[in-house]
Amino acid sequence: RASYSTAAMPPEPPNPLCHLPHFVTGTYTRNATFLDDHEYGRALDCFVKGCADLLLTDDRGMMLMGKRKVHPQPDWWVLGGRMRAGDTVEESAGRNCKRETGLSIAPSRWQFVCCQTMVWQFRKQAPAGNGTADFGVIMTAQITAQERDAMNMCSEEYESFGWFVPETLIAPGADLKLHPVLHRGVTELVRKKTKDKLQVAVLEKKSDAEVAALVRQLYGETD
């Protein structure tokens, strides 16, 4: 009979509002199978691709986005990319962050923001018109000023990068019109602050009135 477990949990209990568990059943053996462009294109025709996407923040309260120059979203978007079989989402987020920013961020620093399914009319791989279907998980990590200065951004798929105030991006009448998926990710990143406060209030056994106020605030932040 196969044994099962969850990935290592942090000392503090995970916030059920900001948590994506990873279950391991039996002994999973990773492999180094490589698909050439043709094979990968055929795989995209058949399967939903898992993505670990990133919304990095810094000590100033700013958030990093990249302006992509390739499909499926040649516009402002999250950093990130596909997951690898066997990875936790934190491991995939770290690998994608290293590739696109040059920063090594430990799995323990990544936190869950939200997830969603997506289908796109176009994709980077040929035939581009076949599109792609994705299951995307958005993760966040706060970097230091030193890490921000040390970033070495990858230009393979991006024409530029920018730091933004998350609350400004989702304010009514914002100058920059975000893709609905990106808008949702930024919104959930902002709401995460209230979710974290709510968890602390429950763990510290704050009054029902204080907990209720945070719940009302959280639901008041929805679109």
PDB file of C-alpha atoms in Angstrom:
ATOM      1  CA  ARG A   1       0.000   0.000   0.000  1.00  0.00           C
ATOM      2  CA  ALA A   2       1.423   3.385  -0.978  1.00  0.00           C
ATOM      3  CA  SER A   3       2.251   5.850   1.749  1.00  0.00           C
ATOM      4  CA  TYR A   4       1.410   9.508   1.412  1.00  0.00           C
ATOM      5  CA  SER A   5       2.461  12.768   2.974  1.00  0.00           C
ATOM      6  CA  THR A   6       2.320  16.502   2.481  1.00  0.00           C
ATOM      7  CA  ALA A   7       5.337  18.626   1.709  1.00  0.00           C
ATOM      8  CA  ALA A   8       7.172  19.950   4.752  1.00  0.00           C
ATOM      9  CA  MET A   9       5.046  22.491   6.581  1.00  0.00           C
ATOM     10  CA  PRO A  10       6.383  25.651   8.252  1.00  0.00           C
ATOM     11  CA  PRO A  11       6.382  25.854  12.077  1.00  0.00           C
ATOM     12  CA  GLU A  12       3.382  28.214  12.026  1.00  0.00           C
ATOM     13  CA  PRO A  13       0.095  26.698  10.825  1.00  0.00           C
ATOM     14  CA  PRO A  14      -0.582  27.654   7.190  1.00  0.00           C
ATOM     15  CA  ASN A  15      -3.240  30.231   6.526  1.00  0.00           C
ATOM     16  CA  PRO A  16      -6.142  28.260   4.995  1.00  0.00           C
ATOM     17  CA  LEU A  17      -7.008  31.339   2.917  1.00  0.00           C
ATOM     18  CA  CYS A  18      -3.489  31.540   1.427  1.00  0.00           C
ATOM     19  CA  HIS A  19      -2.319  27.953   1.123  1.00  0.00           C
ATOM     20  CA  LEU A  20      -1.936  25.384  -1.643  1.00  0.00           C
ATOM     21  CA  PRO A  21      -0.919  21.971  -0.209  1.00  0.00           C
ATOM     22  CA  HIS A  22       1.292  19.518  -2.076  1.00  0.00           C
ATOM     23  CA  PHE A  23       0.598  15.810  -1.495  1.00  0.00           C
ATOM     24  CA  VAL A  24       3.086  13.034  -2.232  1.00  0.00           C
ATOM     25  CA  THR A  25       1.788   9.466  -2.610  1.00  0.00           C
ATOM     26  CA  GLY A  26       4.370   6.687  -2.619  1.00  0.00           C
ATOM     27  CA  THR A  27       7.853   7.365  -3.973  1.00  0.00           C
ATOM     28  CA  TYR A  28       7.889   9.661  -6.983  1.00  0.00           C
ATOM     29  CA  THR A  29      10.968   9.432  -9.197  1.00  0.00           C
ATOM     30  CA  ARG A  30      11.763  12.509 -11.255  1.00  0.00           C
ATOM     31  CA  ASN A  31      12.933  12.046 -14.815  1.00  0.00           C
ATOM     32  CA  ALA A  32      14.908  14.155 -17.248  1.00  0.00           C
ATOM     33  CA  THR A  33      12.677  13.631 -20.291  1.00  0.00           C
ATOM     34  CA  PHE A  34      13.142  16.441 -22.814  1.00  0.00           C
ATOM     35  CA  LEU A  35      10.601  17.342 -25.490  1.00  0.00           C
ATOM     36  CA  ASP A  36      11.774  19.060 -28.643  1.00  0.00           C
ATOM     37  CA  ASP A  37       9.718  21.947 -30.000  1.00  0.00           C
ATOM     38  CA  HIS A  38       7.528  19.710 -32.179  1.00  0.00           C
ATOM     39  CA  GLU A  39       6.795  17.258 -29.375  1.00  0.00           C
ATOM     40  CA  TYR A  40       6.154  20.070 -26.904  1.00  0.00           C
ATOM     41  CA  GLY A  41       3.739  21.685 -29.343  1.00  0.00           C
ATOM     42  CA  ARG A  42       1.811  18.418 -29.646  1.00  0.00           C
ATOM     43  CA  ALA A  43       1.744  18.106 -25.856  1.00  0.00           C
ATOM     44  CA  LEU A  44       0.260  21.597 -25.585  1.00  0.00           C
ATOM     45  CA  ASP A  45      -2.474  20.498 -27.996  1.00  0.00           C
ATOM     46  CA  CYS A  46      -3.493  17.711 -25.605  1.00  0.00           C
ATOM     47  CA  PHE A  47      -2.760  18.723 -22.018  1.00  0.00           C
ATOM     48  CA  VAL A  48      -3.321  21.558 -19.574  1.00  0.00           C
ATOM     49  CA  LYS A  49       0.011  23.147 -18.663  1.00  0.00           C
ATOM     50  CA  GLY A  50       0.736  23.970 -15.021  1.00  0.00           C
ATOM     51  CA  CYS A  51       2.383  27.357 -14.424  1.00  0.00           C
ATOM     52  CA  ALA A  52       4.054  28.862 -11.368  1.00  0.00           C
ATOM     53  CA  ASP A  53       3.809  32.609 -11.833  1.00  0.00           C
ATOM     54  CA  LEU A  54       5.348  35.337  -9.687  1.00  0.00           C
ATOM     55  CA  LEU A  55       4.399  38.694  -8.250  1.00  0.00           C
ATOM     56  CA  LEU A  56       7.550  39.845  -6.479  1.00  0.00           C
ATOM     57  CA  THR A  57       7.249  42.693  -3.971  1.00  0.00           C
ATOM     58  CA  ASP A  58       9.901  44.747  -2.224  1.00  0.00           C
ATOM     59  CA  ASP A  59      10.496  46.737   0.952  1.00  0.00           C
ATOM     60  CA  ARG A  60       8.886  49.827  -0.623  1.00  0.00           C
ATOM     61  CA  GLY A  61       5.555  48.080  -1.149  1.00  0.00           C
ATOM     62  CA  MET A  62       6.116  47.954  -4.916  1.00  0.00           C
ATOM     63  CA  MET A  63       5.340  44.992  -7.187  1.00  0.00           C
ATOM     64  CA  LEU A  64       7.266  43.787 -10.254  1.00  0.00           C
ATOM     65  CA  MET A  65       5.681  43.060 -13.626  1.00  0.00           C
ATOM     66  CA  GLY A  66       7.142  42.316 -17.034  1.00  0.00           C
ATOM     67  CA  LYS A  67       5.936  43.456 -20.449  1.00  0.00           C
ATOM     68  CA  ARG A  68       6.053  40.354 -22.603  1.00  0.00           C
ATOM     69  CA  LYS A  69       6.836  40.396 -26.327  1.00  0.00           C
ATOM     70  CA  VAL A  70       5.602  36.875 -27.112  1.00  0.00           C
ATOM     71  CA  HIS A  71       2.302  34.997 -26.897  1.00  0.00           C
ATOM     72  CA  PRO A  72       0.168  34.009 -25.162  1.00  0.00           C
ATOM     73  CA  GLN A  73       0.092  37.468 -23.511  1.00  0.00           C
ATOM     74  CA  PRO A  74       2.280  40.031 -25.315  1.00  0.00           C
ATOM     75  CA  ASP A  75       1.611  42.788 -22.801  1.00  0.00           C
ATOM     76  CA  TRP A  76       2.090  43.444 -19.083  1.00  0.00           C
ATOM     77  CA  TRP A  77       2.053  40.171 -17.203  1.00  0.00           C
ATOM     78  CA  VAL A  78       3.412  38.244 -14.257  1.00  0.00           C
ATOM     79  CA  LEU A  79       6.867  36.676 -14.379  1.00  0.00           C
ATOM     80  CA  GLY A  80       7.096  32.903 -14.230  1.00  0.00           C
ATOM     81  CA  GLY A  81       6.469  29.900 -16.419  1.00  0.00           C
ATOM     82  CA  ARG A  82       5.647  26.232 -16.446  1.00  0.00           C
ATOM     83  CA  MET A  83       6.067  23.845 -13.556  1.00  0.00           C
ATOM     84  CA  ARG A  84       8.193  20.721 -13.742  1.00  0.00           C
ATOM     85  CA  ALA A  85       6.842  17.302 -12.830  1.00  0.00           C
ATOM     86  CA  GLY A  86       7.597  16.509  -9.195  1.00  0.00           C
ATOM     87  CA  ASP A  87       8.144  20.096  -8.070  1.00  0.00           C
ATOM     88  CA  THR A  88       6.166  21.808  -5.386  1.00  0.00           C
ATOM     89  CA  VAL A  89       4.781  25.112  -6.571  1.00  0.00           C
ATOM     90  CA  GLU A  90       7.340  26.838  -4.320  1.00  0.00           C
ATOM     91  CA  GLU A  91      10.191  24.964  -6.019  1.00  0.00           C
ATOM     92  CA  SER A  92       8.869  25.859  -9.459  1.00  0.00           C
ATOM     93  CA  ALA A  93       8.423  29.486  -8.421  1.00  0.00           C
ATOM     94  CA  GLY A  94      12.031  29.576  -7.240  1.00  0.00           C
ATOM     95  CA  ARG A  95      13.317  28.022 -10.465  1.00  0.00           C
ATOM     96  CA  ASN A  96      11.320  30.433 -12.626  1.00  0.00           C
ATOM     97  CA  CYS A  97      12.459  33.377 -10.515  1.00  0.00           C
ATOM     98  CA  LYS A  98      16.099  32.359 -10.902  1.00  0.00           C
ATOM     99  CA  ARG A  99      15.717  32.114 -14.668  1.00  0.00           C
ATOM    100  CA  GLU A 100      13.935  35.444 -15.111  1.00  0.00           C
ATOM    101  CA  THR A 101      15.552  37.641 -12.435  1.00  0.00           C
ATOM    102  CA  GLY A 102      18.788  35.893 -11.453  1.00  0.00           C
ATOM    103  CA  LEU A 103      17.642  35.766  -7.806  1.00  0.00           C
ATOM    104  CA  SER A 104      17.719  32.586  -5.728  1.00  0.00           C
ATOM    105  CA  ILE A 105      14.712  32.628  -3.404  1.00  0.00           C
ATOM    106  CA  ALA A 106      14.267  29.687  -1.031  1.00  0.00           C
ATOM    107  CA  PRO A 107      10.971  27.743  -1.163  1.00  0.00           C
ATOM    108  CA  SER A 108      10.134  28.834   2.386  1.00  0.00           C
ATOM    109  CA  ARG A 109       9.906  32.479   1.273  1.00  0.00           C
ATOM    110  CA  TRP A 110       7.181  31.904  -1.315  1.00  0.00           C
ATOM    111  CA  GLN A 111       3.557  32.430  -0.397  1.00  0.00           C
ATOM    112  CA  PHE A 112       0.397  31.490  -2.268  1.00  0.00           C
ATOM    113  CA  VAL A 113      -1.700  34.286  -3.771  1.00  0.00           C
ATOM    114  CA  CYS A 114      -4.325  32.650  -6.001  1.00  0.00           C
ATOM    115  CA  CYS A 115      -4.858  30.183  -8.835  1.00  0.00           C
ATOM    116  CA  GLN A 116      -6.995  30.057 -11.955  1.00  0.00           C
ATOM    117  CA  THR A 117      -7.525  28.238 -15.228  1.00  0.00           C
ATOM    118  CA  MET A 118      -6.901  29.960 -18.555  1.00  0.00           C
ATOM    119  CA  VAL A 119      -7.246  29.271 -22.269  1.00  0.00           C
ATOM    120  CA  TRP A 120      -5.440  31.361 -24.871  1.00  0.00           C
ATOM    121  CA  GLN A 121      -6.058  31.736 -28.609  1.00  0.00           C
ATOM    122  CA  PHE A 122      -2.331  31.968 -29.392  1.00  0.00           C
ATOM    123  CA  ARG A 123       0.900  30.568 -27.993  1.00  0.00           C
ATOM    124  CA  LYS A 124       4.617  31.028 -28.552  1.00  0.00           C
ATOM    125  CA  GLN A 125       5.175  27.494 -29.897  1.00  0.00           C
ATOM    126  CA  ALA A 126       4.200  26.453 -33.430  1.00  0.00           C
ATOM    127  CA  PRO A 127       1.531  26.187 -34.604  1.00  0.00           C
ATOM    128  CA  ALA A 128       0.809  29.415 -32.719  1.00  0.00           C
ATOM    129  CA  GLY A 129      -2.877  29.416 -33.660  1.00  0.00           C
ATOM    130  CA  ASN A 130      -3.519  26.189 -31.742  1.00  0.00           C
ATOM    131  CA  GLY A 131      -3.397  28.166 -28.522  1.00  0.00           C
ATOM    132  CA  THR A 132      -2.805  26.739 -25.062  1.00  0.00           C
ATOM    133  CA  ALA A 133      -4.689  25.838 -21.889  1.00  0.00           C
ATOM    134  CA  ASP A 134      -3.088  26.591 -18.521  1.00  0.00           C
ATOM    135  CA  PHE A 135      -3.624  26.080 -14.829  1.00  0.00           C
ATOM    136  CA  GLY A 136      -1.803  29.016 -13.258  1.00  0.00           C
ATOM    137  CA  VAL A 137      -0.726  29.482  -9.673  1.00  0.00           C
ATOM    138  CA  ILE A 138       0.453  32.942  -8.620  1.00  0.00           C
ATOM    139  CA  MET A 139       3.024  33.079  -5.831  1.00  0.00           C
ATOM    140  CA  THR A 140       4.625  36.033  -4.086  1.00  0.00           C
ATOM    141  CA  ALA A 141       7.846  36.723  -2.193  1.00  0.00           C
ATOM    142  CA  GLN A 142       9.209  39.946  -0.762  1.00  0.00           C
ATOM    143  CA  ILE A 143      12.770  40.752  -1.766  1.00  0.00           C
ATOM    144  CA  THR A 144      15.258  43.031  -0.062  1.00  0.00           C
ATOM    145  CA  ALA A 145      16.749  46.227  -1.446  1.00  0.00           C
ATOM    146  CA  GLN A 146      20.027  44.364  -1.963  1.00  0.00           C
ATOM    147  CA  GLU A 147      18.277  41.641  -3.939  1.00  0.00           C
ATOM    148  CA  ARG A 148      16.464  44.237  -6.028  1.00  0.00           C
ATOM    149  CA  ASP A 149      19.768  45.878  -6.929  1.00  0.00           C
ATOM    150  CA  ALA A 150      21.275  42.503  -7.842  1.00  0.00           C
ATOM    151  CA  MET A 151      18.517  41.467 -10.258  1.00  0.00           C
ATOM    152  CA  ASN A 152      19.597  40.435 -13.745  1.00  0.00           C
ATOM    153  CA  MET A 153      16.432  40.417 -15.804  1.00  0.00           C
ATOM    154  CA  CYS A 154      15.963  37.958 -18.673  1.00  0.00           C
ATOM    155  CA  SER A 155      15.035  39.663 -21.950  1.00  0.00           C
ATOM    156  CA  GLU A 156      14.223  36.522 -23.943  1.00  0.00           C
ATOM    157  CA  GLU A 157      10.445  36.945 -23.595  1.00  0.00           C
ATOM    158  CA  TYR A 158      10.168  40.474 -22.147  1.00  0.00           C
ATOM    159  CA  GLU A 159      10.723  43.884 -23.691  1.00  0.00           C
ATOM    160  CA  SER A 160      10.702  45.730 -20.361  1.00  0.00           C
ATOM    161  CA  PHE A 161      10.025  45.457 -16.638  1.00  0.00           C
ATOM    162  CA  GLY A 162       8.486  47.838 -14.148  1.00  0.00           C
ATOM    163  CA  TRP A 163       7.759  48.328 -10.466  1.00  0.00           C
ATOM    164  CA  PHE A 164       4.207  49.368  -9.600  1.00  0.00           C
ATOM    165  CA  VAL A 165       2.078  50.146  -6.544  1.00  0.00           C
ATOM    166  CA  PRO A 166      -0.445  47.254  -6.455  1.00  0.00           C
ATOM    167  CA  GLU A 167      -3.286  49.322  -4.994  1.00  0.00           C
ATOM    168  CA  THR A 168      -2.890  51.916  -7.756  1.00  0.00           C
ATOM    169  CA  LEU A 169      -3.080  49.285 -10.498  1.00  0.00           C
ATOM    170  CA  ILE A 170      -6.507  48.062  -9.385  1.00  0.00           C
ATOM    171  CA  ALA A 171      -7.989  51.424  -8.404  1.00  0.00           C
ATOM    172  CA  PRO A 172     -11.054  52.551 -10.393  1.00  0.00           C
ATOM    173  CA  GLY A 173      -9.950  54.453 -13.482  1.00  0.00           C
ATOM    174  CA  ALA A 174      -6.362  53.181 -13.331  1.00  0.00           C
ATOM    175  CA  ASP A 175      -4.273  54.304 -16.305  1.00  0.00           C
ATOM    176  CA  LEU A 176      -2.923  50.815 -17.035  1.00  0.00           C
ATOM    177  CA  LYS A 177      -5.622  48.337 -18.083  1.00  0.00           C
ATOM    178  CA  LEU A 178      -4.652  44.892 -16.835  1.00  0.00           C
ATOM    179  CA  HIS A 179      -5.609  41.523 -18.299  1.00  0.00           C
ATOM    180  CA  PRO A 180      -8.391  40.051 -16.093  1.00  0.00           C
ATOM    181  CA  VAL A 181      -6.088  37.311 -14.797  1.00  0.00           C
ATOM    182  CA  LEU A 182      -3.414  39.837 -13.857  1.00  0.00           C
ATOM    183  CA  HIS A 183      -6.021  42.133 -12.307  1.00  0.00           C
ATOM    184  CA  ARG A 184      -7.263  39.244 -10.192  1.00  0.00           C
ATOM    185  CA  GLY A 185      -3.725  38.337  -9.138  1.00  0.00           C
ATOM    186  CA  VAL A 186      -2.930  41.893  -8.064  1.00  0.00           C
ATOM    187  CA  THR A 187      -6.274  42.151  -6.263  1.00  0.00           C
ATOM    188  CA  GLU A 188      -5.612  38.928  -4.364  1.00  0.00           C
ATOM    189  CA  LEU A 189      -2.100  40.127  -3.531  1.00  0.00           C
ATOM    190  CA  VAL A 190      -3.612  43.234  -1.932  1.00  0.00           C
ATOM    191  CA  ARG A 191      -6.292  41.191  -0.162  1.00  0.00           C
ATOM    192  CA  LYS A 192      -3.635  38.836   1.188  1.00  0.00           C
ATOM    193  CA  LYS A 193      -2.638  41.503   3.717  1.00  0.00           C
ATOM    194  CA  THR A 194      -6.118  41.316   5.243  1.00  0.00           C
ATOM    195  CA  LYS A 195      -6.105  37.507   5.101  1.00  0.00           C
ATOM    196  CA  ASP A 196      -2.821  37.482   7.031  1.00  0.00           C
ATOM    197  CA  LYS A 197      -4.214  39.897   9.631  1.00  0.00           C
ATOM    198  CA  LEU A 198      -7.296  37.701   9.963  1.00  0.00           C
ATOM    199  CA  GLN A 199      -5.186  34.606  10.647  1.00  0.00           C
ATOM    200  CA  VAL A 200      -3.169  36.446  13.297  1.00  0.00           C
ATOM    201  CA  ALA A 201      -6.355  37.691  14.933  1.00  0.00           C
ATOM    202  CA  VAL A 202      -7.759  34.155  15.135  1.00  0.00           C
ATOM    203  CA  LEU A 203      -4.502  32.619  16.422  1.00  0.00           C
ATOM    204  CA  GLU A 204      -4.130  35.350  19.041  1.00  0.00           C
ATOM    205  CA  LYS A 205      -7.774  34.869  20.071  1.00  0.00           C
ATOM    206  CA  LYS A 206      -8.782  38.442  19.379  1.00  0.00           C
ATOM    207  CA  SER A 207     -12.358  39.460  20.105  1.00  0.00           C
ATOM    208  CA  ASP A 208     -15.198  38.357  17.852  1.00  0.00           C
ATOM    209  CA  ALA A 209     -15.732  42.014  16.958  1.00  0.00           C
ATOM    210  CA  GLU A 210     -12.120  42.389  15.739  1.00  0.00           C
ATOM    211  CA  VAL A 211     -12.315  39.167  13.710  1.00  0.00           C
ATOM    212  CA  ALA A 212     -15.673  40.152  12.228  1.00  0.00           C
ATOM    213  CA  ALA A 213     -14.305  43.568  11.243  1.00  0.00           C
ATOM    214  CA  LEU A 214     -11.478  41.926   9.320  1.00  0.00           C
ATOM    215  CA  VAL A 215     -13.895  39.534   7.600  1.00  0.00           C
ATOM    216  CA  ARG A 216     -16.062  42.473   6.553  1.00  0.00           C
ATOM    217  CA  GLN A 217     -12.965  44.284   5.303  1.00  0.00           C
ATOM    218  CA  LEU A 218     -11.878  41.205   3.343  1.00  0.00           C
ATOM    219  CA  TYR A 219     -15.225  40.776   1.619  1.00  0.00           C
ATOM    220  CA  GLY A 220     -15.426  44.496   1.030  1.00  0.00           C
ATOM    221  CA  GLU A 221     -12.184  44.255  -0.992  1.00  0.00           C
ATOM    222  CA  THR A 222     -13.666  41.875  -3.565  1.00  0.00           C
ATOM    223  CA  ASP A 223     -14.482  43.130  -7.059  1.00  0.00           C
TER     224      ASP A 223
END
